Amino acid sequence: MTSSSSTNSFLIRNQTQIPSSKSQSFLHLTKPPTLTLTSTKTKPFSIKCTTESNPRVTNFAAGPAALPENVLLKAQSDLYNWRGSGMSVMEMSHRGKEFLSIIQKAESDLRQLLQIPSDYSVLFLQGGATTQFAALPLNLCKPDDHADYVVTGSWGDKAFKEAQKYCNPKVVWSGKAEKYTKVPSFDGSEFEQRADARYLHICANETIHGVEFKDYPVPKNPNGVLVADMSSNFCSKPVDVSRFGVIYAGAQKNVGPSGVTIVIIRKDLIGNSRDITPVMLDYKIHDENSSLYNTPPCFGIYMCGLVFEDLLAQGGLKEVEKKNQRKAELLYNAIDESRGFFRCPVEKSVRSLMNVPFTLEKSELEAEFIKEAAKENMVQLKGHRSVGGMRASIYNAMPLAGVEKLVAFMKEFQARHA
Ligand code: PMP
């Protein structure tokens, strides 16, 4: 069966029929129809599918975000019958040999990508990075223990607030007064750490504000550790894992679908959880069971594994970083060279390679900008609801051509409206 419009009608009209193995290309819709789906509880909604030769949009979403097209196509070809197993990954036992091979390969590829030392465990968990905001103090602190937080944006602030329930955290520096546009210097002139803090927490890349640490502070307490939320720059560049006690990241920006949270933790930090720690938040339980204590997000882990393979095939994280730098430079230059028409509030030295927030001098034109961009198939450019303006998230999977297209549109928009 070919991927023609008749294929589409086959899918719509005969959803219960199972195509023969020869016709697996039925999944590859190059000309999807327009679908109108009606929900009974909520108001009706419609999904409009494009019918161009490339049906994909240029997706600047902050997360869940675009995935590499070759990864999606690989998943598509594996979906119905994973490697001749007669099952999709979604239908496999998480304890069967097929899934074990998937999760083990995902872990070893991630170890290779980030050069994770052998005294670190890699955990594939659930609950998003938000769950880690509680898991960290529950695993690393007693109720009165100190933990320091450098808050460079909303996510660091949320992590701090959650920790208040479980230990004695302190914001040792906050960029709030400057609308989260800075990272402090680490030489002691801008913030002082408590000498007995169990850990120093940073959010390595603030997704909403576009502020990224380019280097990392060292905990003052020789027995303390640095902990980083890397949700939005995970695997976007090489990182010296040995500088951290814990790195955690939701997968849905750079490495997979939502539903998978990756924790990289130095092994000696495992095994100190408080008695009240829910079993699902206890690093020891997950470590002892190789992330298979309960049913893990199998399909999500499989997708992360495909992304890791793809990143390795690109030459690893040094190569990936070069591409990310090139894309970010192109976009920031377009903003900076617009003579104030576009503005990025973030201090230049700490601008994120992943999330580029910007505003228009004539703020009344912002809605128009977003609308016109969408007409050109560039979507999800609206800034986070808490800050407004625009935000282009240009994670690993955003091709250079996508950024070039945005920059060309920005120039053309400026020429019309300046
Ligand atoms: N930290 C950062 C830096 C994030 O960007 C996000 C999500 N946007 C979170 C934490 C929360 O992640 P989750 O939705 O997976 O809980």
Coordinates of C-alpha atoms and ligand atoms in Angstrom, one line a residue:
M1 CA 0.0 0.0 0.0
T2 CA 1.4 3.4 -0.9
S3 CA 1.1 6.5 1.2
S4 CA -1.5 8.1 -1.0
S5 CA -4.8 9.8 -0.1
S6 CA -6.5 6.4 -0.4
T7 CA -4.2 5.2 2.4
N8 CA -5.6 8.0 4.5
S9 CA -9.2 7.0 3.8
F10 CA -8.2 3.4 4.7
L11 CA -7.0 4.6 8.0
I12 CA -10.0 6.7 8.8
R13 CA -12.6 4.3 7.7
N14 CA -11.0 1.0 8.7
Q15 CA -9.3 1.6 12.0
T16 CA -10.0 -1.8 13.3
Q17 CA -8.4 -3.6 10.3
I18 CA -4.9 -4.7 10.8
P19 CA -2.8 -4.2 7.7
S20 CA -0.5 -6.9 6.6
S21 CA 3.2 -6.6 7.4
K22 CA 3.9 -5.6 3.8
S23 CA 1.7 -2.6 4.2
Q24 CA 3.4 -1.0 7.2
S25 CA 4.0 2.1 5.2
F26 CA 0.3 2.9 6.0
L27 CA 1.8 4.9 8.9
H28 CA 3.7 7.2 6.7
L29 CA 1.1 9.8 5.8
T30 CA 2.5 12.4 3.5
K31 CA -0.9 14.0 2.8
P32 CA -2.9 13.7 5.9
P33 CA -6.6 14.8 5.7
T34 CA -8.1 17.6 7.8
L35 CA -9.6 16.0 10.8
T36 CA -12.2 17.5 13.1
L37 CA -12.4 15.8 16.4
T38 CA -15.2 16.5 18.8
S39 CA -14.8 15.9 22.5
T40 CA -18.0 15.3 24.6
K41 CA -16.9 17.1 27.7
T42 CA -15.0 20.0 26.5
K43 CA -15.7 22.4 23.7
P44 CA -15.2 21.0 20.2
F45 CA -11.7 21.4 18.8
S46 CA -10.2 20.7 15.4
I47 CA -6.8 19.6 14.3
K48 CA -5.8 21.0 11.0
C49 CA -3.2 19.0 9.1
T50 CA -1.1 20.6 6.5
T51 CA -1.0 19.0 3.1
E52 CA 2.3 20.5 1.7
S53 CA 5.0 18.2 0.5
N54 CA 6.6 18.6 4.0
P55 CA 3.7 18.4 6.4
R56 CA 5.8 19.3 9.5
V57 CA 5.8 22.7 11.1
T58 CA 8.8 24.6 12.4
N59 CA 8.2 24.0 16.0
F60 CA 9.7 26.5 18.5
A61 CA 7.8 24.9 21.5
A62 CA 9.6 25.0 24.9
G63 CA 8.5 21.5 25.8
P64 CA 7.2 19.1 24.9
A65 CA 9.3 20.1 21.9
A66 CA 10.2 19.0 18.5
L67 CA 12.0 15.7 18.2
P68 CA 14.5 14.8 15.4
E69 CA 12.6 13.8 12.3
N70 CA 14.8 10.7 11.7
V71 CA 14.0 9.6 15.3
L72 CA 10.3 10.0 14.7
L73 CA 10.5 8.0 11.4
K74 CA 12.5 5.3 13.1
A75 CA 9.9 5.1 15.8
Q76 CA 7.2 5.0 13.2
S77 CA 8.8 2.1 11.4
D78 CA 9.3 0.2 14.7
L79 CA 5.9 1.0 16.1
Y80 CA 3.9 -1.9 14.8
N81 CA 6.4 -4.6 15.2
W82 CA 9.6 -3.8 17.1
R83 CA 12.5 -5.7 15.5
G84 CA 10.4 -8.7 14.6
S85 CA 9.3 -9.2 18.2
G86 CA 5.6 -9.1 17.0
M87 CA 4.9 -6.3 19.5
S88 CA 5.2 -2.6 19.7
V89 CA 7.4 -1.3 22.6
M90 CA 4.2 -0.2 24.3
E91 CA 3.0 -3.8 24.5
M92 CA 6.2 -5.4 25.9
S93 CA 6.7 -6.5 29.5
H94 CA 9.1 -4.2 31.1
R95 CA 10.8 -7.2 32.5
G96 CA 11.1 -9.0 29.2
K97 CA 14.4 -9.4 27.3
E98 CA 13.3 -7.0 24.6
F99 CA 12.6 -4.0 26.9
L100 CA 15.7 -4.8 29.0
S101 CA 17.8 -4.5 25.9
I102 CA 16.2 -1.1 25.2
I103 CA 16.7 0.4 28.6
Q104 CA 20.2 -0.9 29.0
K105 CA 21.2 0.4 25.6
A106 CA 19.6 3.8 26.4
E107 CA 21.6 4.0 29.6
S108 CA 24.9 3.0 28.0
D109 CA 24.5 5.5 25.2
L110 CA 23.7 8.2 27.6
R111 CA 26.8 7.3 29.7
Q112 CA 28.9 7.5 26.5
L113 CA 27.4 10.9 25.5
L114 CA 27.9 12.6 28.8
Q115 CA 31.0 10.5 29.8
I116 CA 29.2 9.6 33.0
P117 CA 31.8 8.3 35.5
S118 CA 31.2 4.8 36.9
D119 CA 30.5 6.0 40.4
Y120 CA 27.3 7.6 39.2
S121 CA 23.9 5.9 38.7
V122 CA 21.5 6.8 35.9
L123 CA 17.9 6.5 36.8
F124 CA 14.9 6.7 34.4
L125 CA 12.0 8.0 36.5
Q126 CA 8.6 9.5 36.3
G127 CA 6.9 12.6 37.7
G128 CA 8.8 15.3 35.8
A129 CA 11.5 17.5 37.1
T130 CA 8.8 18.9 39.4
T131 CA 8.8 15.7 41.4
Q132 CA 12.6 16.0 41.8
F133 CA 12.1 19.3 43.6
A134 CA 10.8 17.2 46.5
A135 CA 12.9 14.1 45.9
L136 CA 16.1 16.0 46.3
P137 CA 15.6 17.2 49.9
L138 CA 13.9 14.0 50.9
N139 CA 16.9 12.0 49.8
L140 CA 19.7 14.3 50.7
C141 CA 18.5 16.1 53.8
K142 CA 17.2 15.7 57.3
P143 CA 14.4 18.2 58.2
D144 CA 16.8 20.8 59.7
D145 CA 19.5 20.4 57.2
H146 CA 20.5 23.4 55.2
A147 CA 20.3 23.5 51.4
D148 CA 21.3 26.6 49.3
Y149 CA 19.5 27.8 46.2
V150 CA 20.8 30.2 43.5
V151 CA 17.6 31.4 41.9
T152 CA 18.0 32.6 38.3
G153 CA 14.4 32.1 37.2
S154 CA 11.0 30.7 37.9
W155 CA 12.1 27.0 37.9
G156 CA 14.8 27.5 40.5
D157 CA 12.2 29.5 42.6
K158 CA 9.8 26.6 42.3
A159 CA 12.5 24.1 43.4
F160 CA 13.3 26.2 46.4
K161 CA 9.6 26.6 47.4
E162 CA 9.1 22.8 47.3
A163 CA 12.2 22.2 49.3
Q164 CA 10.8 24.4 52.1
K165 CA 8.5 21.6 53.0
Y166 CA 11.3 19.1 53.6
C167 CA 14.4 20.8 54.8
N168 CA 15.8 24.3 55.6
P169 CA 16.6 25.8 52.3
K170 CA 17.8 29.4 51.7
V171 CA 17.9 31.5 48.6
V172 CA 21.5 32.7 48.6
W173 CA 21.0 34.7 45.5
S174 CA 18.0 35.7 43.5
G175 CA 17.8 37.5 40.1
K176 CA 14.1 38.3 40.6
A177 CA 14.7 42.1 41.1
E178 CA 16.4 42.2 37.7
K179 CA 13.6 40.2 36.2
Y180 CA 15.8 37.1 36.0
T181 CA 18.3 38.3 33.4
K182 CA 21.5 37.4 35.1
V183 CA 23.7 34.7 36.7
P184 CA 25.7 35.9 39.6
S185 CA 29.5 35.6 39.8
F186 CA 30.7 32.8 41.9
D187 CA 33.7 34.6 43.6
G188 CA 31.8 35.3 46.8
S189 CA 31.2 38.9 45.9
E190 CA 27.5 38.4 45.0
F191 CA 26.4 35.6 47.2
E192 CA 27.6 33.6 50.2
Q193 CA 26.9 30.0 50.7
R194 CA 26.2 28.5 54.1
A195 CA 29.2 26.4 55.2
D196 CA 27.1 23.4 56.2
A197 CA 24.7 23.3 53.2
R198 CA 24.0 19.7 52.1
Y199 CA 23.7 20.9 48.6
L200 CA 23.8 24.0 46.4
H201 CA 21.0 24.0 43.8
I202 CA 21.0 25.7 40.5
C203 CA 18.8 25.6 37.4
A204 CA 21.4 25.2 34.7
N205 CA 19.0 26.7 32.1
E206 CA 16.0 28.7 33.0
T207 CA 13.5 27.8 30.2
I208 CA 11.2 30.7 30.7
H209 CA 13.8 33.5 31.1
G210 CA 16.5 32.2 28.8
V211 CA 19.3 32.4 31.3
E212 CA 22.0 29.7 31.2
F213 CA 24.9 29.0 33.4
K214 CA 28.1 28.9 31.3
D215 CA 30.2 27.7 34.3
Y216 CA 29.2 26.2 37.6
P217 CA 29.8 27.3 41.2
V218 CA 31.6 25.0 43.7
P219 CA 29.8 24.2 46.9
K220 CA 31.5 25.9 49.9
N221 CA 30.8 22.8 52.1
P222 CA 33.5 20.3 51.2
N223 CA 30.9 17.6 52.0
G224 CA 28.2 19.3 50.1
V225 CA 27.4 18.8 46.4
L226 CA 26.2 20.8 43.5
V227 CA 22.7 19.9 42.2
A228 CA 21.4 21.0 38.8
D229 CA 18.1 21.0 37.1
M230 CA 19.2 20.5 33.5
S231 CA 15.7 19.9 32.1
S232 CA 16.1 22.4 29.3
N233 CA 19.7 22.0 28.3
F234 CA 20.3 18.4 29.0
C235 CA 22.5 16.8 26.3
S236 CA 22.8 20.1 24.5
K237 CA 26.5 20.3 25.2
P238 CA 29.2 18.4 27.0
V239 CA 29.0 18.6 30.8
D240 CA 31.6 17.5 33.4
V241 CA 29.3 15.3 35.4
S242 CA 31.9 14.9 38.1
R243 CA 31.3 18.5 39.2
F244 CA 27.8 17.6 40.3
G245 CA 26.2 15.4 43.0
V246 CA 22.9 15.2 41.2
I247 CA 21.8 16.2 37.7
Y248 CA 18.1 15.8 36.8
A249 CA 16.1 16.6 33.7
G250 CA 12.7 16.1 32.3
A251 CA 13.1 14.5 28.9
Q252 CA 10.6 16.5 26.9
K253 CA 12.8 19.3 25.6
N254 CA 16.0 17.8 24.3
V255 CA 15.9 14.0 24.6
G256 CA 12.4 12.5 24.3
P257 CA 8.7 12.7 25.1
S258 CA 7.3 13.9 28.4
G259 CA 6.9 11.2 31.1
V260 CA 10.6 10.4 31.5
T261 CA 12.7 12.1 34.1
I262 CA 16.4 11.3 34.1
V263 CA 18.5 11.5 37.3
I264 CA 22.2 11.2 37.3
I265 CA 23.4 10.8 40.9
R266 CA 26.7 10.1 42.6
K267 CA 26.3 6.7 44.2
D268 CA 27.5 7.6 47.7
L269 CA 24.5 10.1 47.9
I270 CA 22.1 7.2 47.5
G271 CA 20.6 5.5 50.6
N272 CA 20.1 8.4 52.9
S273 CA 16.4 9.1 52.3
R274 CA 14.1 10.1 55.1
D275 CA 11.7 7.5 56.5
I276 CA 8.7 9.4 55.2
T277 CA 10.0 9.4 51.6
P278 CA 7.5 7.8 49.3
V279 CA 8.9 4.7 47.7
M280 CA 8.6 6.3 44.2
L281 CA 10.8 9.2 45.3
D282 CA 13.5 7.1 46.9
Y283 CA 16.7 7.0 44.8
K284 CA 17.8 3.8 46.6
I285 CA 14.7 1.8 45.5
H286 CA 15.1 2.9 41.9
D287 CA 18.9 2.3 41.9
E288 CA 18.7 -1.1 43.4
N289 CA 16.0 -2.1 40.8
S290 CA 17.7 -0.5 37.8
S291 CA 14.7 1.9 37.3
L292 CA 12.4 -1.1 37.1
Y293 CA 10.9 -1.1 40.6
N294 CA 7.5 -0.5 39.1
T295 CA 6.4 -0.1 35.5
P296 CA 8.6 2.6 34.0
P297 CA 7.5 4.8 31.1
C298 CA 8.7 2.2 28.6
F299 CA 7.8 3.9 25.3
G300 CA 9.3 7.2 26.5
I301 CA 12.6 5.5 27.5
Y302 CA 12.7 3.8 24.1
M303 CA 12.3 7.2 22.5
C304 CA 15.1 8.7 24.6
G305 CA 17.2 5.8 23.5
L306 CA 16.6 6.6 19.9
V307 CA 17.5 10.3 20.5
F308 CA 20.7 9.2 22.3
E309 CA 21.7 7.0 19.3
D310 CA 21.0 10.0 17.0
L311 CA 23.2 12.3 19.1
L312 CA 26.0 9.8 19.1
A313 CA 25.6 9.4 15.3
Q314 CA 26.0 13.2 15.0
G315 CA 29.4 12.9 16.6
G316 CA 28.5 13.4 20.2
L317 CA 27.8 16.4 22.3
K318 CA 30.8 18.5 21.2
E319 CA 29.4 18.5 17.7
V320 CA 25.8 19.0 19.0
E321 CA 27.0 22.0 20.9
K322 CA 28.7 23.6 17.8
K323 CA 25.4 23.3 16.0
N324 CA 23.5 24.8 18.9
Q325 CA 26.0 27.7 19.2
R326 CA 25.6 28.5 15.5
K327 CA 21.8 28.5 15.7
A328 CA 21.8 30.7 18.8
E329 CA 24.3 33.1 17.4
L330 CA 22.3 33.6 14.3
L331 CA 19.1 34.4 16.2
Y332 CA 20.8 36.6 18.9
N333 CA 22.6 38.5 16.2
A334 CA 19.4 39.1 14.3
I335 CA 17.9 40.5 17.6
D336 CA 20.9 42.7 18.4
E337 CA 21.3 44.0 14.9
S338 CA 17.7 45.1 14.6
R339 CA 18.5 48.5 16.1
G340 CA 16.1 47.9 19.0
F341 CA 13.2 46.7 16.9
F342 CA 13.7 43.3 18.6
R343 CA 15.1 43.1 22.2
C344 CA 16.5 40.3 24.3
P345 CA 16.6 41.3 28.0
V346 CA 19.1 38.7 29.1
E347 CA 22.7 39.7 29.8
K348 CA 24.8 38.6 26.8
S349 CA 27.3 36.4 28.7
V350 CA 24.5 34.1 30.0
R351 CA 22.1 34.0 27.2
S352 CA 20.7 30.5 26.7
L353 CA 21.6 28.4 23.7
M354 CA 18.2 26.7 24.0
N355 CA 15.5 29.3 24.8
V356 CA 15.6 32.7 23.3
P357 CA 13.1 35.2 24.8
F358 CA 12.6 38.4 22.9
T359 CA 10.2 41.3 22.8
L360 CA 9.3 43.9 20.2
E361 CA 9.9 47.6 20.8
K362 CA 6.4 48.2 19.6
S363 CA 4.8 45.6 21.9
E364 CA 1.4 46.1 20.3
L365 CA 2.8 44.2 17.2
E366 CA 3.7 41.1 19.2
A367 CA 0.4 39.3 18.6
E368 CA 0.7 40.1 14.9
F369 CA 4.2 38.8 14.8
I370 CA 3.1 35.5 16.3
K371 CA 0.1 35.2 14.0
E372 CA 2.0 35.9 10.9
A373 CA 4.8 33.5 11.8
A374 CA 2.2 30.8 12.3
K375 CA 0.9 31.5 8.8
E376 CA 4.4 30.6 7.7
N377 CA 4.2 27.4 9.6
M378 CA 6.4 28.6 12.5
V379 CA 4.6 27.8 15.6
Q380 CA 4.8 28.1 19.4
L381 CA 6.6 31.4 19.4
K382 CA 4.6 33.0 22.2
G383 CA 6.5 33.8 25.4
H384 CA 5.6 32.0 28.6
R385 CA 2.4 33.4 30.0
S386 CA 4.2 34.8 33.0
V387 CA 6.6 37.0 31.0
G388 CA 4.8 37.6 27.7
G389 CA 6.7 38.6 24.5
M390 CA 8.1 35.9 22.3
R391 CA 10.3 32.9 23.0
A392 CA 12.0 30.7 20.4
S393 CA 13.1 27.4 21.8
I394 CA 15.8 26.0 19.6
Y395 CA 16.7 22.7 21.2
N396 CA 18.9 20.0 19.6
A397 CA 16.2 18.9 17.2
M398 CA 15.7 22.4 15.7
P399 CA 17.6 22.4 12.4
L400 CA 19.7 25.4 11.4
A401 CA 17.2 25.9 8.5
G402 CA 14.4 26.5 11.0
V403 CA 16.3 29.3 12.7
E404 CA 17.3 30.7 9.3
K405 CA 13.6 30.8 8.4
L406 CA 12.7 32.6 11.6
V407 CA 15.5 35.1 11.1
A408 CA 14.4 35.8 7.5
F409 CA 10.9 36.3 8.7
M410 CA 12.0 38.7 11.5
K411 CA 13.9 40.8 9.0
E412 CA 11.0 40.9 6.6
F413 CA 8.6 41.7 9.5
Q414 CA 10.8 44.6 10.6
A415 CA 11.1 46.0 7.1
R416 CA 7.3 46.2 7.0
H417 CA 6.8 47.6 10.4
A418 CA 9.8 49.6 11.4
Ligands
PMP1 N1 12.7 22.7 35.4 C1 12.8 23.3 34.2 C2 14.1 24.1 33.9 C3 11.8 23.3 33.2 O1 11.9 23.9 32.1 C4 10.6 22.6 33.6 C5 9.4 22.4 32.6 N2 9.3 23.4 31.7 C6 10.5 22.0 34.8 C7 11.6 22.1 35.7 C8 9.3 21.2 35.2 O2 9.3 20.0 34.5 P1 8.1 19.0 34.5 O3 7.0 19.7 33.8 O4 8.7 17.9 33.8 O5 7.8 18.7 35.9

